[in-house]
Amino acid sequence: MIALVRALGIRTLDRLASLGDASMMWVIAMFGLPRRGDFALLVRQIYHVGVLSLVIIVLSAFSIGAVIALQFYTQLSRFGAEDAVGLGLALVLLRELGPVVTALLFAGRAGSEITAEIGLMKSTEQLSSMEMMGVDPLHRIVAPRLWAGLLCMPLLAAIFNVVAIYGGSVVAVQWLGSDPGSFWAGMQDAVELWEDVGKGSIKSVVFAVVVTWIAVYQGYDTVPTAEGIGLATTRTVVMSSVMVLALDFLLTLGMYGDFK
Amino acid sequence: MRMRTIEISVGAFVLAGILAVVVLVVKVSGVSLSGSADAHLLKAEFPDVAGLRVRAKVSMAGVTIGRVSQIDVDPEYGVAIVTMEINDRIWPLPQDTGARILTEGLLGARYVALTPGADTEMLKEGDFITDTQGALVLENLIGDFITRLGGS
Amino acid sequence: MRPFCHSGSAALPDDAFIEIHDLHFSRGDRKIFDGLSMCIPRGRITGIMGPSGTGKTTLLKIIGGQVRPDAGQVIVDGKDVCRLSRDELFELRKDIGMLFQSSALFTDLTVYENVAFPLRVHTELPEDSIRDLVLMKLNAVGLRGARDLYPSELSGGMARRVALARAIALDPTLLMYDEPFTGQDPISMGVLVTLIKNLNRALRTTAVVVSHDIHETSSIADKLYIISDGRVIGKGSPEELKQAESAWVQQFMHGSPDGPVPFHYPADDLKFDVLGGSTR
């Protein structure tokens, strides 16, 4: 029994130590002064992290928007309220699905790439040799990726929302025959700038910080073997997904919790 | 990959992202680009505003002419005071304009519907609309109906 | 008063470039260095040898200031490495070139950009000057023609040579080689050995070679250290060590399979295992 408590205690301390380590890494990387050539590094990372994620984001967005519109229409027509498809779709996407699904897809695609890349650099001693030449890898490797993630994910979420709404409109209006006037007007009436778009964007930014942070730290901290990199990549995706969903719950409670 | 191609695609991506945000702000949430500087305030007292929210639309003959900007309660008389911003285009309104709280469709949101009167005197900034009718609350209607059934 | 390495032999004491006094370092529960002391002479090639896992790479990292020891002093060219500020450490690293075991070239940069990297970090030289320097360094290792290739397109031996060109980009006073001979074919090995020797003579650098390849290291080193269990157990010139008294050193130098480091992993007597039968 004592042994169990002791083991738990050690694990907790280990986790705390990791968290502390990760926090220091994050702070040092994010708040280092910019230097010549940093912008080029950032641009390159935005390409890898953002541009290359576009395909999966756009395809998923269109499908999800279409499916949700379909499901909503089916249910709402039971009450004769098909006109609410537009606003239901928009609200669900802006408040929840846009930020959350984008974050999950991002973690799987860009997050795992970042972890694998940094882990590989660690195992081939590139990080060490950089340090030996007097270049701080936190500045050159970690920081551009953190900033790129922070920038790209909210943008990707916005693109997701737009494409999903469009996909939904294609299904609802073109296919199922919902009235385009009420689809769009209902949406415009019900969607509020701060309540829906604004708060959804905040969620997106929070997720961006968390997912990128996890991805970078897992790569930085990995055991520098092929096996270690594989484990780290998996851990990135799992941990990011869990954190995004948990944070979404808390944020939703906090933002919309006043259920009158 | 050539640096130039990367730069171009990054620029396009960021542009697309910003455009998406703009689309969401303008088209989806319906924020109008014309400022609310040319809006006039009107108030109205209602016995019950059940379900009416701030930013609900104010319409006349089905056309949106303004927004509800504030909802307060007067504890002394137990009435709700609704403040509305009315578009300059249909200002001023006659003093006997009527205000009712209606529901959009069956499950829709509440909104304020104004019916213009024929008075030659006009409402001034901040005036109260006197001809008001509160929101129809479903439970009260059913209660009424059941009472009447029981009575006959 | 300049420090000297007392070699214990009749030869004149060499000017010391790196002095390590009573170094202690542990990783977790494992004690890696237990009172290690060394003296690495200026301008010579010093080999550091020992069985795998004795922390030879860690020693190089400690000398370069990447890892902090638990106790002891490490003095490089008169500077106590552990006491240096960030800026001073940055300056010191300008003068140190390190060749890693895996060549550690930056995979997202071309050969040219890899060699130019330290120049860009530490100097404000214009592009023309950088170009000239990079091409000269690449020429010294015979790979000027490969300048636009990416590391993934190079063979192992070529990658090491590029890494060497990068290590000498700033004309450092100290060159450290981490297992340079491991896994090389005879030709690449020969090329590398020649380069290390020639560079040392031409640039008058101090070179530290960490390796467990006795033959090659002995052929180029002026002085050898043998480390085991966190301490020095043998030091001297290759010839001296080959005739050393310690049985352990003898086993190491001659590569004998059995001796103080036993051949057999501890186990019961063979007859018990084979005839004892069904218990396992």
PDB file of N, CA, C and O in Angstrom, chain A residues 50-118:
ATOM      1  N   GLY A  50       0.904  25.475 -41.629  1.00  0.00           N
ATOM      2  CA  GLY A  50      -0.373  26.016 -42.069  1.00  0.00           C
ATOM      3  C   GLY A  50      -0.750  25.597 -43.480  1.00  0.00           C
ATOM      4  O   GLY A  50      -1.755  24.923 -43.694  1.00  0.00           O
ATOM      5  N   VAL A  51       0.075  25.983 -44.428  1.00  0.00           N
ATOM      6  CA  VAL A  51      -0.256  25.719 -45.823  1.00  0.00           C
ATOM      7  C   VAL A  51      -0.473  24.236 -46.072  1.00  0.00           C
ATOM      8  O   VAL A  51      -1.427  23.827 -46.732  1.00  0.00           O
ATOM      9  N   LEU A  52       0.393  23.413 -45.515  1.00  0.00           N
ATOM     10  CA  LEU A  52       0.277  21.983 -45.783  1.00  0.00           C
ATOM     11  C   LEU A  52      -0.910  21.353 -45.061  1.00  0.00           C
ATOM     12  O   LEU A  52      -1.252  20.213 -45.329  1.00  0.00           O
ATOM     13  N   SER A  53      -1.507  22.069 -44.127  1.00  0.00           N
ATOM     14  CA  SER A  53      -2.682  21.519 -43.443  1.00  0.00           C
ATOM     15  C   SER A  53      -3.970  21.897 -44.154  1.00  0.00           C
ATOM     16  O   SER A  53      -5.033  21.394 -43.812  1.00  0.00           O
ATOM     17  N   LEU A  54      -3.869  22.783 -45.136  1.00  0.00           N
ATOM     18  CA  LEU A  54      -5.077  23.294 -45.786  1.00  0.00           C
ATOM     19  C   LEU A  54      -5.937  22.199 -46.390  1.00  0.00           C
ATOM     20  O   LEU A  54      -7.157  22.208 -46.249  1.00  0.00           O
ATOM     21  N   VAL A  55      -5.278  21.254 -47.047  1.00  0.00           N
ATOM     22  CA  VAL A  55      -6.052  20.225 -47.745  1.00  0.00           C
ATOM     23  C   VAL A  55      -6.955  19.481 -46.780  1.00  0.00           C
ATOM     24  O   VAL A  55      -8.164  19.363 -46.992  1.00  0.00           O
ATOM     25  N   ILE A  56      -6.368  18.991 -45.699  1.00  0.00           N
ATOM     26  CA  ILE A  56      -7.174  18.200 -44.770  1.00  0.00           C
ATOM     27  C   ILE A  56      -8.243  19.062 -44.108  1.00  0.00           C
ATOM     28  O   ILE A  56      -9.371  18.614 -43.890  1.00  0.00           O
ATOM     29  N   ILE A  57      -7.925  20.296 -43.811  1.00  0.00           N
ATOM     30  CA  ILE A  57      -8.891  21.187 -43.171  1.00  0.00           C
ATOM     31  C   ILE A  57     -10.066  21.443 -44.112  1.00  0.00           C
ATOM     32  O   ILE A  57     -11.234  21.333 -43.715  1.00  0.00           O
ATOM     33  N   VAL A  58      -9.774  21.793 -45.347  1.00  0.00           N
ATOM     34  CA  VAL A  58     -10.840  22.142 -46.278  1.00  0.00           C
ATOM     35  C   VAL A  58     -11.729  20.936 -46.565  1.00  0.00           C
ATOM     36  O   VAL A  58     -12.964  21.029 -46.544  1.00  0.00           O
ATOM     37  N   LEU A  59     -11.114  19.795 -46.835  1.00  0.00           N
ATOM     38  CA  LEU A  59     -11.912  18.607 -47.122  1.00  0.00           C
ATOM     39  C   LEU A  59     -12.796  18.231 -45.943  1.00  0.00           C
ATOM     40  O   LEU A  59     -13.995  17.969 -46.094  1.00  0.00           O
ATOM     41  N   SER A  60     -12.190  18.208 -44.753  1.00  0.00           N
ATOM     42  CA  SER A  60     -12.977  17.858 -43.570  1.00  0.00           C
ATOM     43  C   SER A  60     -14.087  18.870 -43.339  1.00  0.00           C
ATOM     44  O   SER A  60     -15.219  18.508 -43.013  1.00  0.00           O
ATOM     45  N   ALA A  61     -13.770  20.142 -43.509  1.00  0.00           N
ATOM     46  CA  ALA A  61     -14.760  21.183 -43.254  1.00  0.00           C
ATOM     47  C   ALA A  61     -15.981  21.015 -44.149  1.00  0.00           C
ATOM     48  O   ALA A  61     -17.123  21.064 -43.686  1.00  0.00           O
ATOM     49  N   PHE A  62     -15.717  20.812 -45.411  1.00  0.00           N
ATOM     50  CA  PHE A  62     -16.840  20.670 -46.340  1.00  0.00           C
ATOM     51  C   PHE A  62     -17.715  19.481 -45.949  1.00  0.00           C
ATOM     52  O   PHE A  62     -18.942  19.587 -45.870  1.00  0.00           O
ATOM     53  N   SER A  63     -17.098  18.354 -45.669  1.00  0.00           N
ATOM     54  CA  SER A  63     -17.862  17.157 -45.286  1.00  0.00           C
ATOM     55  C   SER A  63     -18.656  17.392 -44.021  1.00  0.00           C
ATOM     56  O   SER A  63     -19.838  17.066 -43.942  1.00  0.00           O
ATOM     57  N   ILE A  64     -17.978  17.945 -43.004  1.00  0.00           N
ATOM     58  CA  ILE A  64     -18.658  18.136 -41.730  1.00  0.00           C
ATOM     59  C   ILE A  64     -19.819  19.113 -41.871  1.00  0.00           C
ATOM     60  O   ILE A  64     -20.911  18.880 -41.343  1.00  0.00           O
ATOM     61  N   GLY A  65     -19.588  20.198 -42.576  1.00  0.00           N
ATOM     62  CA  GLY A  65     -20.660  21.171 -42.780  1.00  0.00           C
ATOM     63  C   GLY A  65     -21.847  20.524 -43.466  1.00  0.00           C
ATOM     64  O   GLY A  65     -23.005  20.687 -43.046  1.00  0.00           O
ATOM     65  N   ALA A  66     -21.571  19.752 -44.500  1.00  0.00           N
ATOM     66  CA  ALA A  66     -22.643  19.093 -45.238  1.00  0.00           C
ATOM     67  C   ALA A  66     -23.417  18.126 -44.347  1.00  0.00           C
ATOM     68  O   ALA A  66     -24.653  18.130 -44.318  1.00  0.00           O
ATOM     69  N   VAL A  67     -22.701  17.323 -43.601  1.00  0.00           N
ATOM     70  CA  VAL A  67     -23.333  16.312 -42.753  1.00  0.00           C
ATOM     71  C   VAL A  67     -24.200  16.951 -41.673  1.00  0.00           C
ATOM     72  O   VAL A  67     -25.323  16.529 -41.420  1.00  0.00           O
ATOM     73  N   ILE A  68     -23.660  17.974 -41.054  1.00  0.00           N
ATOM     74  CA  ILE A  68     -24.425  18.628 -39.991  1.00  0.00           C
ATOM     75  C   ILE A  68     -25.688  19.275 -40.551  1.00  0.00           C
ATOM     76  O   ILE A  68     -26.780  19.167 -39.955  1.00  0.00           O
ATOM     77  N   ALA A  69     -25.539  19.928 -41.676  1.00  0.00           N
ATOM     78  CA  ALA A  69     -26.713  20.553 -42.284  1.00  0.00           C
ATOM     79  C   ALA A  69     -27.773  19.489 -42.551  1.00  0.00           C
ATOM     80  O   ALA A  69     -28.966  19.684 -42.291  1.00  0.00           O
ATOM     81  N   LEU A  70     -27.336  18.376 -43.042  1.00  0.00           N
ATOM     82  CA  LEU A  70     -28.264  17.288 -43.341  1.00  0.00           C
ATOM     83  C   LEU A  70     -28.983  16.820 -42.085  1.00  0.00           C
ATOM     84  O   LEU A  70     -30.212  16.704 -42.044  1.00  0.00           O
ATOM     85  N   GLN A  71     -28.206  16.556 -41.028  1.00  0.00           N
ATOM     86  CA  GLN A  71     -28.786  16.070 -39.784  1.00  0.00           C
ATOM     87  C   GLN A  71     -29.735  17.099 -39.176  1.00  0.00           C
ATOM     88  O   GLN A  71     -30.821  16.764 -38.718  1.00  0.00           O
ATOM     89  N   PHE A  72     -29.304  18.346 -39.143  1.00  0.00           N
ATOM     90  CA  PHE A  72     -30.156  19.401 -38.589  1.00  0.00           C
ATOM     91  C   PHE A  72     -31.461  19.495 -39.361  1.00  0.00           C
ATOM     92  O   PHE A  72     -32.540  19.595 -38.775  1.00  0.00           O
ATOM     93  N   TYR A  73     -31.325  19.481 -40.681  1.00  0.00           N
ATOM     94  CA  TYR A  73     -32.525  19.636 -41.509  1.00  0.00           C
ATOM     95  C   TYR A  73     -33.528  18.524 -41.201  1.00  0.00           C
ATOM     96  O   TYR A  73     -34.721  18.775 -41.031  1.00  0.00           O
ATOM     97  N   THR A  74     -33.013  17.303 -41.115  1.00  0.00           N
ATOM     98  CA  THR A  74     -33.890  16.166 -40.841  1.00  0.00           C
ATOM     99  C   THR A  74     -34.632  16.350 -39.527  1.00  0.00           C
ATOM    100  O   THR A  74     -35.850  16.164 -39.446  1.00  0.00           O
ATOM    101  N   GLN A  75     -33.892  16.725 -38.489  1.00  0.00           N
ATOM    102  CA  GLN A  75     -34.525  16.868 -37.182  1.00  0.00           C
ATOM    103  C   GLN A  75     -35.455  18.070 -37.125  1.00  0.00           C
ATOM    104  O   GLN A  75     -36.556  18.002 -36.586  1.00  0.00           O
ATOM    105  N   LEU A  76     -35.000  19.204 -37.672  1.00  0.00           N
ATOM    106  CA  LEU A  76     -35.795  20.424 -37.580  1.00  0.00           C
ATOM    107  C   LEU A  76     -37.079  20.330 -38.392  1.00  0.00           C
ATOM    108  O   LEU A  76     -38.102  20.915 -38.030  1.00  0.00           O
ATOM    109  N   SER A  77     -37.050  19.566 -39.478  1.00  0.00           N
ATOM    110  CA  SER A  77     -38.259  19.492 -40.298  1.00  0.00           C
ATOM    111  C   SER A  77     -39.371  18.778 -39.549  1.00  0.00           C
ATOM    112  O   SER A  77     -40.534  18.907 -39.882  1.00  0.00           O
ATOM    113  N   ARG A  78     -39.035  18.043 -38.509  1.00  0.00           N
ATOM    114  CA  ARG A  78     -40.078  17.410 -37.704  1.00  0.00           C
ATOM    115  C   ARG A  78     -40.913  18.443 -36.967  1.00  0.00           C
ATOM    116  O   ARG A  78     -42.040  18.189 -36.591  1.00  0.00           O
ATOM    117  N   PHE A  79     -40.317  19.616 -36.717  1.00  0.00           N
ATOM    118  CA  PHE A  79     -41.070  20.685 -36.049  1.00  0.00           C
ATOM    119  C   PHE A  79     -41.450  21.781 -37.020  1.00  0.00           C
ATOM    120  O   PHE A  79     -41.914  22.826 -36.622  1.00  0.00           O
ATOM    121  N   GLY A  80     -41.178  21.563 -38.280  1.00  0.00           N
ATOM    122  CA  GLY A  80     -41.460  22.613 -39.257  1.00  0.00           C
ATOM    123  C   GLY A  80     -40.520  23.781 -39.130  1.00  0.00           C
ATOM    124  O   GLY A  80     -40.838  24.901 -39.524  1.00  0.00           O
ATOM    125  N   ALA A  81     -39.388  23.532 -38.565  1.00  0.00           N
ATOM    126  CA  ALA A  81     -38.469  24.643 -38.331  1.00  0.00           C
ATOM    127  C   ALA A  81     -37.228  24.566 -39.209  1.00  0.00           C
ATOM    128  O   ALA A  81     -36.146  24.959 -38.792  1.00  0.00           O
ATOM    129  N   GLU A  82     -37.393  24.072 -40.462  1.00  0.00           N
ATOM    130  CA  GLU A  82     -36.218  23.923 -41.338  1.00  0.00           C
ATOM    131  C   GLU A  82     -35.476  25.227 -41.554  1.00  0.00           C
ATOM    132  O   GLU A  82     -34.297  25.236 -41.877  1.00  0.00           O
ATOM    133  N   ASP A  83     -36.201  26.340 -41.403  1.00  0.00           N
ATOM    134  CA  ASP A  83     -35.544  27.619 -41.650  1.00  0.00           C
ATOM    135  C   ASP A  83     -34.396  27.886 -40.690  1.00  0.00           C
ATOM    136  O   ASP A  83     -33.603  28.785 -40.910  1.00  0.00           O
ATOM    137  N   ALA A  84     -34.361  27.117 -39.599  1.00  0.00           N
ATOM    138  CA  ALA A  84     -33.313  27.360 -38.615  1.00  0.00           C
ATOM    139  C   ALA A  84     -32.015  26.613 -38.922  1.00  0.00           C
ATOM    140  O   ALA A  84     -31.071  26.686 -38.145  1.00  0.00           O
ATOM    141  N   VAL A  85     -31.971  25.897 -40.055  1.00  0.00           N
ATOM    142  CA  VAL A  85     -30.757  25.133 -40.364  1.00  0.00           C
ATOM    143  C   VAL A  85     -29.540  26.039 -40.415  1.00  0.00           C
ATOM    144  O   VAL A  85     -28.494  25.748 -39.846  1.00  0.00           O
ATOM    145  N   GLY A  86     -29.703  27.156 -41.101  1.00  0.00           N
ATOM    146  CA  GLY A  86     -28.568  28.072 -41.258  1.00  0.00           C
ATOM    147  C   GLY A  86     -27.999  28.512 -39.921  1.00  0.00           C
ATOM    148  O   GLY A  86     -26.796  28.431 -39.675  1.00  0.00           O
ATOM    149  N   LEU A  87     -28.909  28.953 -39.061  1.00  0.00           N
ATOM    150  CA  LEU A  87     -28.388  29.488 -37.813  1.00  0.00           C
ATOM    151  C   LEU A  87     -27.869  28.391 -36.903  1.00  0.00           C
ATOM    152  O   LEU A  87     -26.873  28.556 -36.206  1.00  0.00           O
ATOM    153  N   GLY A  88     -28.522  27.216 -36.927  1.00  0.00           N
ATOM    154  CA  GLY A  88     -28.015  26.112 -36.115  1.00  0.00           C
ATOM    155  C   GLY A  88     -26.615  25.715 -36.548  1.00  0.00           C
ATOM    156  O   GLY A  88     -25.701  25.564 -35.731  1.00  0.00           O
ATOM    157  N   LEU A  89     -26.455  25.575 -37.867  1.00  0.00           N
ATOM    158  CA  LEU A  89     -25.163  25.194 -38.415  1.00  0.00           C
ATOM    159  C   LEU A  89     -24.088  26.190 -38.007  1.00  0.00           C
ATOM    160  O   LEU A  89     -23.023  25.820 -37.496  1.00  0.00           O
ATOM    161  N   ALA A  90     -24.396  27.476 -38.223  1.00  0.00           N
ATOM    162  CA  ALA A  90     -23.389  28.495 -37.946  1.00  0.00           C
ATOM    163  C   ALA A  90     -23.004  28.509 -36.472  1.00  0.00           C
ATOM    164  O   ALA A  90     -21.835  28.570 -36.121  1.00  0.00           O
ATOM    165  N   LEU A  91     -24.008  28.440 -35.602  1.00  0.00           N
ATOM    166  CA  LEU A  91     -23.704  28.514 -34.176  1.00  0.00           C
ATOM    167  C   LEU A  91     -22.866  27.329 -33.720  1.00  0.00           C
ATOM    168  O   LEU A  91     -21.881  27.479 -33.000  1.00  0.00           O
ATOM    169  N   VAL A  92     -23.258  26.138 -34.145  1.00  0.00           N
ATOM    170  CA  VAL A  92     -22.508  24.952 -33.735  1.00  0.00           C
ATOM    171  C   VAL A  92     -21.071  25.019 -34.228  1.00  0.00           C
ATOM    172  O   VAL A  92     -20.129  24.692 -33.512  1.00  0.00           O
ATOM    173  N   LEU A  93     -20.897  25.467 -35.465  1.00  0.00           N
ATOM    174  CA  LEU A  93     -19.546  25.533 -36.004  1.00  0.00           C
ATOM    175  C   LEU A  93     -18.706  26.600 -35.307  1.00  0.00           C
ATOM    176  O   LEU A  93     -17.596  26.343 -34.851  1.00  0.00           O
ATOM    177  N   LEU A  94     -19.265  27.807 -35.234  1.00  0.00           N
ATOM    178  CA  LEU A  94     -18.473  28.901 -34.688  1.00  0.00           C
ATOM    179  C   LEU A  94     -18.113  28.667 -33.234  1.00  0.00           C
ATOM    180  O   LEU A  94     -17.010  28.957 -32.805  1.00  0.00           O
ATOM    181  N   ARG A  95     -19.070  28.141 -32.466  1.00  0.00           N
ATOM    182  CA  ARG A  95     -18.820  28.015 -31.039  1.00  0.00           C
ATOM    183  C   ARG A  95     -18.025  26.771 -30.686  1.00  0.00           C
ATOM    184  O   ARG A  95     -17.262  26.781 -29.734  1.00  0.00           O
ATOM    185  N   GLU A  96     -18.253  25.683 -31.374  1.00  0.00           N
ATOM    186  CA  GLU A  96     -17.667  24.412 -30.958  1.00  0.00           C
ATOM    187  C   GLU A  96     -16.828  23.732 -32.019  1.00  0.00           C
ATOM    188  O   GLU A  96     -15.626  23.584 -31.890  1.00  0.00           O
ATOM    189  N   LEU A  97     -17.501  23.263 -33.068  1.00  0.00           N
ATOM    190  CA  LEU A  97     -16.832  22.367 -33.993  1.00  0.00           C
ATOM    191  C   LEU A  97     -15.675  23.015 -34.735  1.00  0.00           C
ATOM    192  O   LEU A  97     -14.656  22.377 -34.953  1.00  0.00           O
ATOM    193  N   GLY A  98     -15.836  24.252 -35.110  1.00  0.00           N
ATOM    194  CA  GLY A  98     -14.750  24.925 -35.830  1.00  0.00           C
ATOM    195  C   GLY A  98     -13.453  24.845 -35.052  1.00  0.00           C
ATOM    196  O   GLY A  98     -12.493  24.208 -35.479  1.00  0.00           O
ATOM    197  N   PRO A  99     -13.397  25.456 -33.882  1.00  0.00           N
ATOM    198  CA  PRO A  99     -12.146  25.424 -33.116  1.00  0.00           C
ATOM    199  C   PRO A  99     -11.711  24.015 -32.731  1.00  0.00           C
ATOM    200  O   PRO A  99     -10.528  23.672 -32.849  1.00  0.00           O
ATOM    201  N   VAL A 100     -12.664  23.176 -32.297  1.00  0.00           N
ATOM    202  CA  VAL A 100     -12.269  21.868 -31.774  1.00  0.00           C
ATOM    203  C   VAL A 100     -11.772  20.935 -32.862  1.00  0.00           C
ATOM    204  O   VAL A 100     -10.695  20.349 -32.768  1.00  0.00           O
ATOM    205  N   VAL A 101     -12.545  20.797 -33.917  1.00  0.00           N
ATOM    206  CA  VAL A 101     -12.134  19.867 -34.977  1.00  0.00           C
ATOM    207  C   VAL A 101     -10.842  20.337 -35.636  1.00  0.00           C
ATOM    208  O   VAL A 101      -9.948  19.537 -35.927  1.00  0.00           O
ATOM    209  N   THR A 102     -10.736  21.637 -35.848  1.00  0.00           N
ATOM    210  CA  THR A 102      -9.491  22.158 -36.421  1.00  0.00           C
ATOM    211  C   THR A 102      -8.317  21.795 -35.526  1.00  0.00           C
ATOM    212  O   THR A 102      -7.271  21.353 -36.003  1.00  0.00           O
ATOM    213  N   ALA A 103      -8.497  21.969 -34.208  1.00  0.00           N
ATOM    214  CA  ALA A 103      -7.403  21.656 -33.293  1.00  0.00           C
ATOM    215  C   ALA A 103      -7.030  20.182 -33.352  1.00  0.00           C
ATOM    216  O   ALA A 103      -5.852  19.826 -33.366  1.00  0.00           O
ATOM    217  N   LEU A 104      -8.034  19.325 -33.406  1.00  0.00           N
ATOM    218  CA  LEU A 104      -7.744  17.887 -33.447  1.00  0.00           C
ATOM    219  C   LEU A 104      -7.027  17.505 -34.740  1.00  0.00           C
ATOM    220  O   LEU A 104      -6.044  16.765 -34.732  1.00  0.00           O
ATOM    221  N   LEU A 105      -7.526  18.034 -35.868  1.00  0.00           N
ATOM    222  CA  LEU A 105      -6.871  17.727 -37.136  1.00  0.00           C
ATOM    223  C   LEU A 105      -5.450  18.276 -37.158  1.00  0.00           C
ATOM    224  O   LEU A 105      -4.511  17.635 -37.630  1.00  0.00           O
ATOM    225  N   PHE A 106      -5.311  19.465 -36.622  1.00  0.00           N
ATOM    226  CA  PHE A 106      -4.008  20.107 -36.575  1.00  0.00           C
ATOM    227  C   PHE A 106      -3.026  19.281 -35.755  1.00  0.00           C
ATOM    228  O   PHE A 106      -1.882  19.058 -36.158  1.00  0.00           O
ATOM    229  N   ALA A 107      -3.507  18.810 -34.590  1.00  0.00           N
ATOM    230  CA  ALA A 107      -2.626  18.012 -33.739  1.00  0.00           C
ATOM    231  C   ALA A 107      -2.161  16.767 -34.476  1.00  0.00           C
ATOM    232  O   ALA A 107      -0.997  16.372 -34.409  1.00  0.00           O
ATOM    233  N   GLY A 108      -3.085  16.148 -35.189  1.00  0.00           N
ATOM    234  CA  GLY A 108      -2.722  14.934 -35.897  1.00  0.00           C
ATOM    235  C   GLY A 108      -1.767  15.177 -37.038  1.00  0.00           C
ATOM    236  O   GLY A 108      -0.826  14.419 -37.254  1.00  0.00           O
ATOM    237  N   ARG A 109      -1.967  16.252 -37.771  1.00  0.00           N
ATOM    238  CA  ARG A 109      -1.148  16.470 -38.948  1.00  0.00           C
ATOM    239  C   ARG A 109       0.100  17.267 -38.648  1.00  0.00           C
ATOM    240  O   ARG A 109       1.213  16.802 -38.809  1.00  0.00           O
ATOM    241  N   ALA A 110      -0.103  18.508 -38.201  1.00  0.00           N
ATOM    242  CA  ALA A 110       1.045  19.377 -38.003  1.00  0.00           C
ATOM    243  C   ALA A 110       1.760  19.060 -36.694  1.00  0.00           C
ATOM    244  O   ALA A 110       2.983  19.071 -36.625  1.00  0.00           O
ATOM    245  N   GLY A 111       0.985  18.779 -35.656  1.00  0.00           N
ATOM    246  CA  GLY A 111       1.584  18.499 -34.359  1.00  0.00           C
ATOM    247  C   GLY A 111       2.531  17.314 -34.423  1.00  0.00           C
ATOM    248  O   GLY A 111       3.677  17.374 -33.968  1.00  0.00           O
ATOM    249  N   SER A 112       2.082  16.229 -35.034  1.00  0.00           N
ATOM    250  CA  SER A 112       2.954  15.056 -35.071  1.00  0.00           C
ATOM    251  C   SER A 112       4.169  15.319 -35.955  1.00  0.00           C
ATOM    252  O   SER A 112       5.263  14.820 -35.681  1.00  0.00           O
ATOM    253  N   GLU A 113       4.008  16.136 -37.001  1.00  0.00           N
ATOM    254  CA  GLU A 113       5.158  16.443 -37.835  1.00  0.00           C
ATOM    255  C   GLU A 113       6.207  17.216 -37.051  1.00  0.00           C
ATOM    256  O   GLU A 113       7.409  16.948 -37.137  1.00  0.00           O
ATOM    257  N   ILE A 114       5.737  18.178 -36.269  1.00  0.00           N
ATOM    258  CA  ILE A 114       6.672  18.977 -35.476  1.00  0.00           C
ATOM    259  C   ILE A 114       7.427  18.092 -34.487  1.00  0.00           C
ATOM    260  O   ILE A 114       8.656  18.170 -34.359  1.00  0.00           O
ATOM    261  N   THR A 115       6.673  17.215 -33.802  1.00  0.00           N
ATOM    262  CA  THR A 115       7.321  16.347 -32.822  1.00  0.00           C
ATOM    263  C   THR A 115       8.365  15.461 -33.488  1.00  0.00           C
ATOM    264  O   THR A 115       9.501  15.345 -33.022  1.00  0.00           O
ATOM    265  N   ALA A 116       7.983  14.847 -34.605  1.00  0.00           N
ATOM    266  CA  ALA A 116       8.908  13.943 -35.280  1.00  0.00           C
ATOM    267  C   ALA A 116      10.147  14.679 -35.756  1.00  0.00           C
ATOM    268  O   ALA A 116      11.278  14.203 -35.608  1.00  0.00           O
ATOM    269  N   GLU A 117       9.939  15.875 -36.309  1.00  0.00           N
ATOM    270  CA  GLU A 117      11.063  16.645 -36.825  1.00  0.00           C
ATOM    271  C   GLU A 117      12.055  17.017 -35.740  1.00  0.00           C
ATOM    272  O   GLU A 117      13.267  16.820 -35.869  1.00  0.00           O
ATOM    273  N   ILE A 118      11.525  17.563 -34.648  1.00  0.00           N
ATOM    274  CA  ILE A 118      12.415  17.978 -33.574  1.00  0.00           C
ATOM    275  C   ILE A 118      13.077  16.757 -32.940  1.00  0.00           C
ATOM    276  O   ILE A 118      14.265  16.774 -32.605  1.00  0.00           O
TER     277      ILE A 118
END
